Structure formats: structure tokens, C-alpha cells
mmCIF file of C-alpha atoms and ligand atoms in Angstrom:
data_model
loop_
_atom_site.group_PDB
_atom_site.id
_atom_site.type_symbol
_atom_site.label_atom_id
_atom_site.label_comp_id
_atom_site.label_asym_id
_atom_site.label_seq_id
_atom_site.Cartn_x
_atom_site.Cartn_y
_atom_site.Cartn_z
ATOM 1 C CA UNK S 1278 -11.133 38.821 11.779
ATOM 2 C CA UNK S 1279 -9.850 38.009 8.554
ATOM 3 C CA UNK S 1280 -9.381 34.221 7.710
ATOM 4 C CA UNK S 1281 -6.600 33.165 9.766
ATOM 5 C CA UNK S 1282 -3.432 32.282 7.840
ATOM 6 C CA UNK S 1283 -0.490 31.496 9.045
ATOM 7 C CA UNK S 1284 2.985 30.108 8.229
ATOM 8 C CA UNK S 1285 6.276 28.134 8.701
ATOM 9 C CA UNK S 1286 9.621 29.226 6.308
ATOM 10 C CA UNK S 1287 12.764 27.759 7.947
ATOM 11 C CA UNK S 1288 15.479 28.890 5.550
ATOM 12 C CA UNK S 1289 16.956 25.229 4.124
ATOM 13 C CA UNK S 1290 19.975 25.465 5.298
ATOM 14 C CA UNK S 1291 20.318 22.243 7.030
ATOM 15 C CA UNK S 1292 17.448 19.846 7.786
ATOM 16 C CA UNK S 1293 15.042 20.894 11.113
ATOM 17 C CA UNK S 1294 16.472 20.385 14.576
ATOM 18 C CA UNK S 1295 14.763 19.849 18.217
ATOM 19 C CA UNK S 1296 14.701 24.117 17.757
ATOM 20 C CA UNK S 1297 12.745 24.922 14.458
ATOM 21 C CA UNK S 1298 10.627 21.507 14.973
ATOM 22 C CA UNK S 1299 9.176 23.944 18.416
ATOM 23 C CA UNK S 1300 8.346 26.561 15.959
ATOM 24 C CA UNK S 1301 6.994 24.577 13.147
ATOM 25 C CA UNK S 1302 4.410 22.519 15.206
ATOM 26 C CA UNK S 1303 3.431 25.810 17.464
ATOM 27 C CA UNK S 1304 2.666 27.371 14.116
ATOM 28 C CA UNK S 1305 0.610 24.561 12.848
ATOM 29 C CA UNK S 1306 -1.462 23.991 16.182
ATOM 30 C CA UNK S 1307 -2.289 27.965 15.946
ATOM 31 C CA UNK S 1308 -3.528 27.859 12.415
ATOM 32 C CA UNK S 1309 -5.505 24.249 13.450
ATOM 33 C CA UNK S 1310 -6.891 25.704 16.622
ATOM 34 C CA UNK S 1311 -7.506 28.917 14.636
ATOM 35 C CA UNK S 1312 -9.685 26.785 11.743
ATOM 36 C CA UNK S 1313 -6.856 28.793 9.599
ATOM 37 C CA UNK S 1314 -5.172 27.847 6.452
ATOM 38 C CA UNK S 1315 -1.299 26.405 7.477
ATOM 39 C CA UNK S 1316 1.927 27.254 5.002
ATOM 40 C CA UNK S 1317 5.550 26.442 4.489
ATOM 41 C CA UNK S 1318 7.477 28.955 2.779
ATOM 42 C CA UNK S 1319 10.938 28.017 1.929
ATOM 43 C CA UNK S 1320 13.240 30.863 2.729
ATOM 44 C CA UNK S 1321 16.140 30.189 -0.139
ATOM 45 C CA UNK S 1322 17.355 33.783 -0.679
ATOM 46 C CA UNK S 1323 20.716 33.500 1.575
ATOM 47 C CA UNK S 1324 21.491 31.479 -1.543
ATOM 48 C CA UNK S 1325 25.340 30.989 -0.027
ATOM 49 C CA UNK S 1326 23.896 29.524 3.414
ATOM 50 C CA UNK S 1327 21.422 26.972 1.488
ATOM 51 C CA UNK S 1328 22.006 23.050 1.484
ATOM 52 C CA UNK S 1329 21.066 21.849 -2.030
ATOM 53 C CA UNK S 1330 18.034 19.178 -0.856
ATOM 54 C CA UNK S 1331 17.666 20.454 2.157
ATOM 55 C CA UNK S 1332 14.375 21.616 1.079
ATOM 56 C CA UNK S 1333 13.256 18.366 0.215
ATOM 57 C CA UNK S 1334 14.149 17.339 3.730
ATOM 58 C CA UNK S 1335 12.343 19.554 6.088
ATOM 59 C CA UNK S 1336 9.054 18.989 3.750
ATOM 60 C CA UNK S 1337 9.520 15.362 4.170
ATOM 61 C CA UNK S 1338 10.567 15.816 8.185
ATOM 62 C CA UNK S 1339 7.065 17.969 8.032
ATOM 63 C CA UNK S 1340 5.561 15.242 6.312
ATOM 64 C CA UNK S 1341 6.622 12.847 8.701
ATOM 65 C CA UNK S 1342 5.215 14.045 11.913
ATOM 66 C CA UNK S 1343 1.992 14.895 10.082
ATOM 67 C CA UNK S 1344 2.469 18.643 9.243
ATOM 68 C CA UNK S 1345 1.335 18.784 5.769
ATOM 69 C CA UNK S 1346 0.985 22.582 4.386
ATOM 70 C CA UNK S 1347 -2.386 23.542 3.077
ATOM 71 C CA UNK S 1348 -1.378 24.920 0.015
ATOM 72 C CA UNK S 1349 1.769 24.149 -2.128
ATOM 73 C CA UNK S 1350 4.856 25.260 -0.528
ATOM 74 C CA UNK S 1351 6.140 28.528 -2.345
ATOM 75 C CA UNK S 1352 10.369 29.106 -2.490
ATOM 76 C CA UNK S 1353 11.356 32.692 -1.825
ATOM 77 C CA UNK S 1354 14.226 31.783 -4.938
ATOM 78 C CA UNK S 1355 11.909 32.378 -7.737
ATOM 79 C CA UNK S 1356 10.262 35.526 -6.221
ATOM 80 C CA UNK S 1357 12.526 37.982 -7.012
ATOM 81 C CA UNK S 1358 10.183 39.852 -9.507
ATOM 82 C CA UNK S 1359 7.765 40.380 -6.286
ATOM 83 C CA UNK S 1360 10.559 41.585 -3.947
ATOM 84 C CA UNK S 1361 11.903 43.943 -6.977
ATOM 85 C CA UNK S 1362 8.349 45.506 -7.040
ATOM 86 C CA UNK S 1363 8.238 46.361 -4.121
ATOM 87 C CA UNK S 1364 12.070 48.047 -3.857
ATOM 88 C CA UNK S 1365 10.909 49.866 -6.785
ATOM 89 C CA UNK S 1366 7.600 50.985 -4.556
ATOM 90 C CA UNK S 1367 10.115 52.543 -1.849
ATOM 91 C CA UNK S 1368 12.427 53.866 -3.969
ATOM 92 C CA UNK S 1369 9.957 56.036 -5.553
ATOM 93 C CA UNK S 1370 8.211 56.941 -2.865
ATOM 94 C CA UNK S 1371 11.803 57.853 -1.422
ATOM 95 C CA UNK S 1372 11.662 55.459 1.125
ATOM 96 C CA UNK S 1373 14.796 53.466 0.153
ATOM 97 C CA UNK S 1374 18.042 54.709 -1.706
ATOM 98 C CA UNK S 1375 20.719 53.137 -3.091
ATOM 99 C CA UNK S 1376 24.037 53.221 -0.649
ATOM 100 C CA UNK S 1377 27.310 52.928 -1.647
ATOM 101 C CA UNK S 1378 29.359 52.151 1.140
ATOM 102 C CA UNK S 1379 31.686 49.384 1.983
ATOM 103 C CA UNK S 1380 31.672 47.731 5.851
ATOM 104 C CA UNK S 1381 34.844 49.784 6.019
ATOM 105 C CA UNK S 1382 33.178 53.045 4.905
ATOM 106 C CA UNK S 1383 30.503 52.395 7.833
ATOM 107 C CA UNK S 1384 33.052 51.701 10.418
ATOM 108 C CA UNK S 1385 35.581 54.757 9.417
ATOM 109 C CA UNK S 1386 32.186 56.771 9.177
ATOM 110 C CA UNK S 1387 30.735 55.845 12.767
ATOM 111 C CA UNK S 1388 34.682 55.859 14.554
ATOM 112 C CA UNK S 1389 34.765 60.008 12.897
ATOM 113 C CA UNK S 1390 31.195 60.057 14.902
ATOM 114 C CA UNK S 1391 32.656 58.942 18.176
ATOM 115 C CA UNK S 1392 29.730 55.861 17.663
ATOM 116 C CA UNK S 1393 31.175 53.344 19.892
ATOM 117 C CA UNK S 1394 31.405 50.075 18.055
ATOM 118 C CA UNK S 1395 28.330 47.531 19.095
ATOM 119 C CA UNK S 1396 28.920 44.394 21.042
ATOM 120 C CA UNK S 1397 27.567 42.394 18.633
ATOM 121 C CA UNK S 1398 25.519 42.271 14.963
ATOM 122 C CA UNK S 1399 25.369 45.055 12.529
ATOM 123 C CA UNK S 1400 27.434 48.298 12.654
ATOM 124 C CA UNK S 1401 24.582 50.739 12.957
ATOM 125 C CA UNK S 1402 24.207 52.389 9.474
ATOM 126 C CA UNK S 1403 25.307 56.471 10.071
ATOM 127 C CA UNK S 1404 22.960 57.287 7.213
ATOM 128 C CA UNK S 1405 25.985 58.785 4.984
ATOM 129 C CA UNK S 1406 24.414 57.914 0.908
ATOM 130 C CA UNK S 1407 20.762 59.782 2.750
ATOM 131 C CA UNK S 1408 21.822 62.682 1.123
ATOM 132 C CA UNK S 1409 23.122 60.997 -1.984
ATOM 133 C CA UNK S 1410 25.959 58.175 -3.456
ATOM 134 C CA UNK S 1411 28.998 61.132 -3.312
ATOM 135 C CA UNK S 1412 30.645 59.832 -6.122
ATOM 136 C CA UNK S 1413 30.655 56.250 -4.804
ATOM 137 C CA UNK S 1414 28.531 53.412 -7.019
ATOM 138 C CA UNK S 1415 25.945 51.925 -5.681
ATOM 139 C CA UNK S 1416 26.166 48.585 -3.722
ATOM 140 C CA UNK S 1417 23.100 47.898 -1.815
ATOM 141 C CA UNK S 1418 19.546 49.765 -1.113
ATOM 142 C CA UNK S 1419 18.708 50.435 2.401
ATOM 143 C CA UNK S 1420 15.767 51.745 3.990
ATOM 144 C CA UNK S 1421 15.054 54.998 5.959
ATOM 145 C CA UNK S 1422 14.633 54.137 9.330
ATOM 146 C CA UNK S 1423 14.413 56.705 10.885
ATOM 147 C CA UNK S 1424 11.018 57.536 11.824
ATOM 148 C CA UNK S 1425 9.776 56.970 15.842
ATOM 149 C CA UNK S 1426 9.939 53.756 17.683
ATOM 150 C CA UNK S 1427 8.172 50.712 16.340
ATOM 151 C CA UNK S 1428 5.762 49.400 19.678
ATOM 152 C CA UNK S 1429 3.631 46.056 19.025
ATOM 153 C CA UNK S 1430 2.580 43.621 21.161
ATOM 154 C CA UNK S 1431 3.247 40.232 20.974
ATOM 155 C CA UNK S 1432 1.263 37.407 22.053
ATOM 156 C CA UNK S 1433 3.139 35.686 24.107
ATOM 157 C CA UNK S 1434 6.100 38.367 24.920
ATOM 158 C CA UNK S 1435 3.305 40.995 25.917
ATOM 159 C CA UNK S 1436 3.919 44.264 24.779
ATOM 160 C CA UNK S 1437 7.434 45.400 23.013
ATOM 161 C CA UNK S 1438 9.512 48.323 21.657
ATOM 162 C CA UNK S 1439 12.485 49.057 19.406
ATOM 163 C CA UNK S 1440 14.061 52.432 18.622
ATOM 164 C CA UNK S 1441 14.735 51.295 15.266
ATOM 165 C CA UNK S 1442 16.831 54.237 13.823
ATOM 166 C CA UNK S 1443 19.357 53.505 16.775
ATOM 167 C CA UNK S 1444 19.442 50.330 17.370
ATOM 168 C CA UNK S 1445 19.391 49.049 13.516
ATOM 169 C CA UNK S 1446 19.620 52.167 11.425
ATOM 170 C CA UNK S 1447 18.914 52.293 8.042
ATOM 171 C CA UNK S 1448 19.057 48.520 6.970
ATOM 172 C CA UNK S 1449 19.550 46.847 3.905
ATOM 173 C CA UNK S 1450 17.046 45.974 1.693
ATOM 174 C CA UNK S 1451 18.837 44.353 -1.811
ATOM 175 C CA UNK S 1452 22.490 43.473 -0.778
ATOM 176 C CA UNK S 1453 25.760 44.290 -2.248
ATOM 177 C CA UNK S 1454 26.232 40.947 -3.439
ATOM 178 C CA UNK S 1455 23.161 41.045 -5.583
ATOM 179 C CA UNK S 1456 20.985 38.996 -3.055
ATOM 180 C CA UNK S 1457 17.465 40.118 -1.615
ATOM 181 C CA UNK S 1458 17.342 40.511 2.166
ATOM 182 C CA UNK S 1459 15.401 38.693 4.397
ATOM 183 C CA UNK S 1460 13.557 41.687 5.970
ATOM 184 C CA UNK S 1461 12.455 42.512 2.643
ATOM 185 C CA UNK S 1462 11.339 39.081 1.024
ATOM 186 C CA UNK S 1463 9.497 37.775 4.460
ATOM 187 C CA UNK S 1464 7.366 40.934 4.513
ATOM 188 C CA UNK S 1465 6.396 41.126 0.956
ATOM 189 C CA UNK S 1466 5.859 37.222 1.140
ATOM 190 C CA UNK S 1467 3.955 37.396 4.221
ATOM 191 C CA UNK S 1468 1.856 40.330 2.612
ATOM 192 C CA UNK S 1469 1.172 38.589 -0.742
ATOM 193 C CA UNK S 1470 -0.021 35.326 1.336
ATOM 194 C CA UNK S 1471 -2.155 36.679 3.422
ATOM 195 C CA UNK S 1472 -0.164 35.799 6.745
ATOM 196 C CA UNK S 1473 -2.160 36.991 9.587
ATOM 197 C CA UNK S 1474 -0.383 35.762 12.393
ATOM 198 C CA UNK S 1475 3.124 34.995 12.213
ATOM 199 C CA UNK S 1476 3.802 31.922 15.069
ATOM 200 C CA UNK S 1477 8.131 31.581 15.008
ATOM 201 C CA UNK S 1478 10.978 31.190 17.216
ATOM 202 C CA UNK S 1479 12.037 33.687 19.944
ATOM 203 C CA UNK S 1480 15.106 34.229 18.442
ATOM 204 C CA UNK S 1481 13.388 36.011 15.312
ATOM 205 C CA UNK S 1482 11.578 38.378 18.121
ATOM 206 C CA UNK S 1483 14.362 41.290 17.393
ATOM 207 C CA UNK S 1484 13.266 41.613 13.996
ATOM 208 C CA UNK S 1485 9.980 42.329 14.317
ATOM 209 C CA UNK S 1486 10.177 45.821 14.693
ATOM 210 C CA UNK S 1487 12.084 46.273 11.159
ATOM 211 C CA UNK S 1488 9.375 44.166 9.565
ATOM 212 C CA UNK S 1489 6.679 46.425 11.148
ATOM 213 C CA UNK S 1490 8.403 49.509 9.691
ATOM 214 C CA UNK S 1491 8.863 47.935 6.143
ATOM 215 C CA UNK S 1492 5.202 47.136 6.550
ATOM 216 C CA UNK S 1493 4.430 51.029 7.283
ATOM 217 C CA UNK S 1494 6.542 52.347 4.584
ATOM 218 C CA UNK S 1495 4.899 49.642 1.805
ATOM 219 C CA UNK S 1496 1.096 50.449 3.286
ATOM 220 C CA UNK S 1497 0.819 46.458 4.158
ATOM 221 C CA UNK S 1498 -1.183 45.453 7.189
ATOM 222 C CA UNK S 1499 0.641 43.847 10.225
ATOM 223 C CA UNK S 1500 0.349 40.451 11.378
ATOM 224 C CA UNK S 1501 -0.463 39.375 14.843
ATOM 225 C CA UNK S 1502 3.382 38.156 16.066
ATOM 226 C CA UNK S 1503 3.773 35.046 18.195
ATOM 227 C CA UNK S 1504 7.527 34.106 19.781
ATOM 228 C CA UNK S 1505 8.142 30.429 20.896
ATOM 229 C CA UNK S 1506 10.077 29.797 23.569
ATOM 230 C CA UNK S 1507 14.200 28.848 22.259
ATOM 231 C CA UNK S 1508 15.170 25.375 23.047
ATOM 232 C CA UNK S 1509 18.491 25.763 24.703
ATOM 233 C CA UNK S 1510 20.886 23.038 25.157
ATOM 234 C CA UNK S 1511 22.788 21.175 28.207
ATOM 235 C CA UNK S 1512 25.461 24.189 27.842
ATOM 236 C CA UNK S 1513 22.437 27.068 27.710
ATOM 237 C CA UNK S 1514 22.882 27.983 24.075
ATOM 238 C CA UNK S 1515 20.376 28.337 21.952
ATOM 239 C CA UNK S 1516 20.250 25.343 19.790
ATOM 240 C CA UNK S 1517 21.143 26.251 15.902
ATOM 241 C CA UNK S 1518 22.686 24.646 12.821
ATOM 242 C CA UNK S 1519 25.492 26.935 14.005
ATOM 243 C CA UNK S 1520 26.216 25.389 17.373
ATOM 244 C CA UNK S 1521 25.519 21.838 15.725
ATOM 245 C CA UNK S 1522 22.291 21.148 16.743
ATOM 246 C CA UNK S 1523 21.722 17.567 14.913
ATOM 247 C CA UNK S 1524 18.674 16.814 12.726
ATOM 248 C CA UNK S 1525 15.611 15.620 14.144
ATOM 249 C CA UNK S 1526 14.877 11.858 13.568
ATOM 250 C CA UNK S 1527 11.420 11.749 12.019
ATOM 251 C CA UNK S 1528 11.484 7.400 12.242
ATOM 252 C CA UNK S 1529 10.000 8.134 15.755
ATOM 253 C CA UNK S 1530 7.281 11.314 14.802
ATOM 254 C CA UNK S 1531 5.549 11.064 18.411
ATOM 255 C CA UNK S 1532 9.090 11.132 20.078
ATOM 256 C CA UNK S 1533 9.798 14.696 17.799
ATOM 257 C CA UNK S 1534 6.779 15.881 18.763
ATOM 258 C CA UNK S 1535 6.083 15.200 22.541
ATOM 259 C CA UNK S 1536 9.799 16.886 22.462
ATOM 260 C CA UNK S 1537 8.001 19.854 20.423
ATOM 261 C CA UNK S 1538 5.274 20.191 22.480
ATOM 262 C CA UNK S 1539 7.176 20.668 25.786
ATOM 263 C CA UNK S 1540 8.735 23.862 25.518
ATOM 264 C CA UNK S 1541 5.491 25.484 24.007
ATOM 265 C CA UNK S 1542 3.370 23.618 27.297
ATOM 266 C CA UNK S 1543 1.465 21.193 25.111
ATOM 267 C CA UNK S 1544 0.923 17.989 26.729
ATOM 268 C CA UNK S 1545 -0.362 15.542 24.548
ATOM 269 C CA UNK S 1546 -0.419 11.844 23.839
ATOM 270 C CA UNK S 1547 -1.864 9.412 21.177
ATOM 271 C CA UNK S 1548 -0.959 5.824 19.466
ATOM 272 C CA UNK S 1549 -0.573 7.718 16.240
ATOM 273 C CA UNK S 1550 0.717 10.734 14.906
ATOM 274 C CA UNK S 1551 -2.877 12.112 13.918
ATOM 275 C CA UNK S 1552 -4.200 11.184 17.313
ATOM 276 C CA UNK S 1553 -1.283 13.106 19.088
ATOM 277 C CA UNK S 1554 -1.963 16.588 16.965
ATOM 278 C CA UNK S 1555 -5.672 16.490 17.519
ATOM 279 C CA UNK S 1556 -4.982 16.174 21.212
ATOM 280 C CA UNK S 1557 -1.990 18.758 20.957
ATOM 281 C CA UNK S 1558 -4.846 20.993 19.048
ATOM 282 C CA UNK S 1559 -6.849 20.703 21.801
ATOM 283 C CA UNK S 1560 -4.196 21.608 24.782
ATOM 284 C CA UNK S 1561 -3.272 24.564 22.397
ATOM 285 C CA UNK S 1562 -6.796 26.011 22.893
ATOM 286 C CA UNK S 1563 -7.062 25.137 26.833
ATOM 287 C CA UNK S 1564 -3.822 26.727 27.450
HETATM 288 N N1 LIG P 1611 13.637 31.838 7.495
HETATM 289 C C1 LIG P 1611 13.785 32.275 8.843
HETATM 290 C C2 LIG P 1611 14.597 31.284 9.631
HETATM 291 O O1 LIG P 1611 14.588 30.118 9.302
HETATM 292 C C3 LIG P 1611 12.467 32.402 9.564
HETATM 293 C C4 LIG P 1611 11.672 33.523 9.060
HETATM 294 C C5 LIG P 1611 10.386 33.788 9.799
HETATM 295 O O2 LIG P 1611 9.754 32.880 10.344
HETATM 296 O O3 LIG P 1611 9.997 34.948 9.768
HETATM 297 O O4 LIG P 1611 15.244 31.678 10.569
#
């Protein structure tokens, strides 16, 4: 096995709750049980949803309960040469095009189609600008998705499958409003670093499969994937900056993380924060 690397890139828009603190420390213990190499990537290219500082705060929440990245944290902000690359890679290979249709386009396209709008999420991209922009200018670049389902097996989930041409579609790659996608930028970024396992929250499990395509169509290897269990509130939602989920408070680190380490089955205790993660590395392995 290659050198295990592996990673943590909450997107700063807000500082960590009870959720992402689940799926920071389960990707640290991995990379420490591992002997791997541990990073933070900050996701900043949702440039709208970011918190100006927020950064700042998760590394110093990090910092705080002892989870201190093995190599300087990189921001996805001042990548965009890298991501551009790599469009440029699938566009000539014909693997992306540019589209040029507005949401309303999509929807008039897919209600002439008798597509039956989706519950919830994306419209499902009817592939209209395949064959060419028709006249229209060009407002994002989307990738052809529509090859066979995209299986993998996840560690913890066991093994998983996504028709990706139906249940996504084409996708979008550079957006309308100028800004890089996440699919894009966290597979090129997980390429370029070397990520060989990929430790995150549940809630990111749905992705996967578009990642693992991208990956296919740029000739990148695929991770191992590993999807933490969601920490769900008293009301059963899954907690997010969305349904207010309130920031962690790192003055009591071994409070934060014997409430990490539940969910993921980690028992651990310790006077100090460095005695708590070696004995949290340690449950890791024996689980
Ligand atoms: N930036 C993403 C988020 O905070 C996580 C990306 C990932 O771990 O792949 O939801």
C-alpha cells in the first residue's frame, strides 16, 4: 500500500459543530492508526457560503483538541489554476462541454420529456448542450455522465452503487457564476495530495460515486472511502450549520472529544488531551 494519507476539508462556513468534530477526529485516528500523514484542506470555493475567519477558527478548534495537520493546511481559493487544468484535460479529451442552459431551460427541457420533477436536489441534467450550445452562450461546463453505474465499496457502508447518468446526470463542473464546483476541486485536490483514504461524514456518502467517475474520466486513482456515522439531534435531523447546530466549545477539548468519539464507537479516556487520542488511537485499531 501506498503511504497512507488522508484528510479533513470542512468548507469554513461557520466554525465546527458536535457533526464535523465526528468526522474530523475519525479522520485523524485513521491516518494515526494508519502511521499515515493527516491534512486539513480548507474547502473555500462556495466563496458566497464562506464566513470571513472562519478558517482561522476550525484550525484553532483543531488545534485545541490536539488535531494538528501534518503538513500546512492548503485553501482550495488559490487553486484555481489546478482545477482549470484539469477542465481543460476533459474538455479536450471531450469529456466535459460547455452548457448553456438556465435552471429554467432544464426544467422546460425535462417537463417536454415527461421527466417527473425530483423530490429533492438537482433537476437531473437532460443532456440538451451534448450535442452542442444551439445558439445559447455558454454558462457552466458539465461532465458526461453517462457511462455505466459507478459500484465501490465503502469501509464502513459495505459495498455501494449509483446509476450516475440517472440519478445526477451530467453535473457541473465550473458554474455559471464563475465559481469551481466542489466535485471538481475535492478530486483534483485529493489527487494532487496524495489522499488515499478519504475518512468524512455520512452525509457526503451520495457523492462518492460522481467523484469516482471524475476520477475515471481524469485517469486519477481512487481512494479508499470511509462514511462516519451523522450526529442527529433531539428532533432526528442531521445536525448542520443549516439547522443551527452551535459551535463546539474547544475550553473543554476532552468534553468535544469523548462527544466525538461516541458516535464513531471510540471509548477513550485520559487527564489530557494527548493522553485521550493515544488511547482513542488505540480503540480505533481494536474496533
Ligand atoms: N468541504 C466538504 C464539507 O465540509 C467536505 C468535503 C469532503 O470531505 O470531501 O462538507
Amino acid at each position: 500500500m501506498s503511504h497512507y494519507r488522508g484528510r479533513f476539508a470542512p468548507s469554513p462556513t461557520g466554525p465546527l459543530h458536535a457533526g464535523s468534530m465526528v468526522a474530523a477526529l475519525a479522520s485523524w485516528l485513521d491516518a494515526r492508526a494508519h502511521g499515515g500523514t493527516w491534512l486539513v484542506r480548507i474547502e473555500d470555493v462556495d466563496t458566497p457560503r464562506c464566513v470571513p475567519g472562519a478558517d482561522q477558527v476550525i484550525l484553532d478548534q483543531l488545534a485545541a483538541c490536539g488535531l494538528l495537520p501534518d503538513e500546512p493546511p492548503v485553501w482550495q481559493s488559490a487553486r484555481g489554476p489546478l482545477y482549470q487544468q484539469a477542465l481543460d484535460t476533459l474538455l479536450a479529451a471531450g469529456l466535459a462541454y460547455p452548457c448553456g442552459c438556465t435552471r429554467s431551460d432544464i426544467a422546460r427541457a425535462l417537463a417536454a420529456s415527461g421527466a417527473s420533477k425530483p423530490r429533492h436536489g438537482e433537476l437531473v441534467y437532460p443532456g440538451t448542450c451534448r450535442s452542442g450550445l444551439h445558439g445559447k452562450p455558454p454558462r457552466a461546463v458539465r461532465v458526461r455522465a453517462d457511462g455505466p453505474a459507478i459500484h465501490w465499496n465503502d469501509r464502513r457502508l459495505g459495498p455501494q452503487a449509483q446509476p450516475v447518468a440517472e440519478a445526477v446526470g451530467d453535473f457541473v463542473l465550473h458554474r455559471a457564476d464563475g465559481l469551481w464546483a466542489y466535485q471538481l476541486a475535492v478530486v483534483v485536490d485529493d489527487h494532487l495530495q496524495g489522499i488515499t483514504d478519504v475518512v468524512r461524514g455520512e452525509d457526503l456518502a451520495d457523492n462518492t460515486p460522481r467523484q469516482i467517475l471524475l476520477q475515471r474520466a481524469l485517469g486519477y486513482a481512487t481512494p479508499r472511502y470511509l462514511h462516519t456515522p451523522l450526529v442527529r439531534d433531539a428532533a432526528g435531523e442531521k445536525l448542520s450549520k443549516q439547522t443551527g447546530a452551535t459551535a463546539v466549545d474547544v475550553t473543554d477539548p476532552l468534553a468535544v472529544l469523548t462527544a466525538a468519539g461516541e458516535p464513531l464507537g471510540v471509548a477513550a479516556t485520559g487527564a489530557t488531551v494527548g493522553e485521550w487520542l493515544a488511547a482513542a488511537v488505540r480503540a480505533w485499531h481494536a474496533r
